[in-house]
Amino acid sequence: MRERSYRLAAGGVWKENIPVKLERGARVYAEWGYGFSESGTFAIIRQRDNGNLDMVEIGGQMRLVSNHEPIYEGYSQRFGIGTYFDDKEPDFRYSEKEIADAIALAEEEAIRLENERLENERKDKETKEKLLKEYDFLERAEPYDYGKIAAKNLRTLLKKKFPKQKFSVAKSGGAYYVKWTDGVAMTEVEKVTKMFSGGYFDGMTDMWQDVKNLFGELFGTIDYCFEEREISDELRDRVFKEYTTENNFNLEDKTTLECVWRDVRKRINETSY
C-alpha cells in the first residue's frame, strides 16, 4: 500500500511525495502543534487498511497513539507539523522486545496519567465548592456570556473590596478598562482584575494562550483588561512634598529631580490613599 501526499518544495511549488508502506517496527517521527511543539520517536505497531497508524513512543513521554492520520514527509525533509518516516534508514526496525517493552511502559504511564487526572478533578471540585461559598454574592457565568457576566462580577467585587473607591468598568473595542482616580493602589486593583484572566497573548508564538482559572470558570473571564489610575495634581504634589521632606533632597540638581519624580510615581502606584 502506498500513501500519497504533497509537500511544499523550494520556490513554493507543491511536489508529490509518495512514501512506502510502513511495516511493524518501522521508525517514524511525529510532531503536533506550532513552533516549539512536543515531538517524539515512535515505533509502528501496525498500519491500518485506511492508512492510519497505531504507534508507541520509544522513550520520551511514553505515549500510545491509536489510529493516527499521518501527513507524510521523509525525515530528511522534516518541517512543520506531520508524521515523518525514516527515509535516512528506511530498513531500520525496532525489535519485538523493544516494541513490547515500550508498550508496557506506555500502558503504565497511561494509568499514572489517568490517576493524576482523577486526583486533579477531585481537587478542582473541592476548590470550586470553596469558591462558590466564598463568593456567593457573584453571578454564575455561562459559556455564551463569560465576558459580560465577568464584567458585572468584576464591578461587584471591586465595590465589595474597596467600598470607598469609585470605579468605572467599561468596554471599548475588544477590551475592558477599569478606571479610577487616586485612592486604591494600582497593584491592589490588579489583584482583583487578574482573578478574571482567562489567558494571555504569547508574543513568542504570536498566539493566545489559555490558562487554567477555576474562579474564571465559575464567574467569567475577560481576555483583555487594562487598569488606568488617574492621579490628581493635589495627590501628586502632596506625595512629592512628603517624599522630598523625608529625604532632604537638593531639588536644584536636574538629575536628582528626575530621580525624585521617578520614585514619587513608584510610591503612588504602590500605595493606597
mmCIF file of C-alpha atoms in Angstrom, residues 27 43 45 48 78 135 154-155 166 172 175 185 190 213 217 230 253:
data_model
loop_
_atom_site.group_PDB
_atom_site.id
_atom_site.type_symbol
_atom_site.label_atom_id
_atom_site.label_comp_id
_atom_site.label_asym_id
_atom_site.label_seq_id
_atom_site.Cartn_x
_atom_site.Cartn_y
_atom_site.Cartn_z
ATOM 1 C CA ARG A 27 10.658 4.211 12.864
ATOM 2 C CA ALA A 43 7.713 2.508 16.510
ATOM 3 C CA ILE A 45 2.698 -1.229 15.780
ATOM 4 C CA ARG A 48 -4.349 0.090 9.219
ATOM 5 C CA ARG A 78 11.302 17.476 8.051
ATOM 6 C CA TYR A 135 -18.086 34.376 46.513
ATOM 7 C CA LEU A 154 -15.732 42.500 38.430
ATOM 8 C CA ARG A 155 -17.735 45.632 39.255
ATOM 9 C CA LYS A 166 -15.462 54.812 42.766
ATOM 10 C CA SER A 172 -14.037 49.635 24.405
ATOM 11 C CA ALA A 175 -11.091 45.131 25.887
ATOM 12 C CA ALA A 185 -3.146 51.418 44.616
ATOM 13 C CA GLU A 190 -4.603 44.339 39.552
ATOM 14 C CA ASN A 213 -8.632 29.515 36.082
ATOM 15 C CA GLU A 217 -14.808 29.043 35.022
ATOM 16 C CA GLU A 230 -5.633 58.781 37.233
ATOM 17 C CA ASP A 253 20.005 69.423 40.599
#
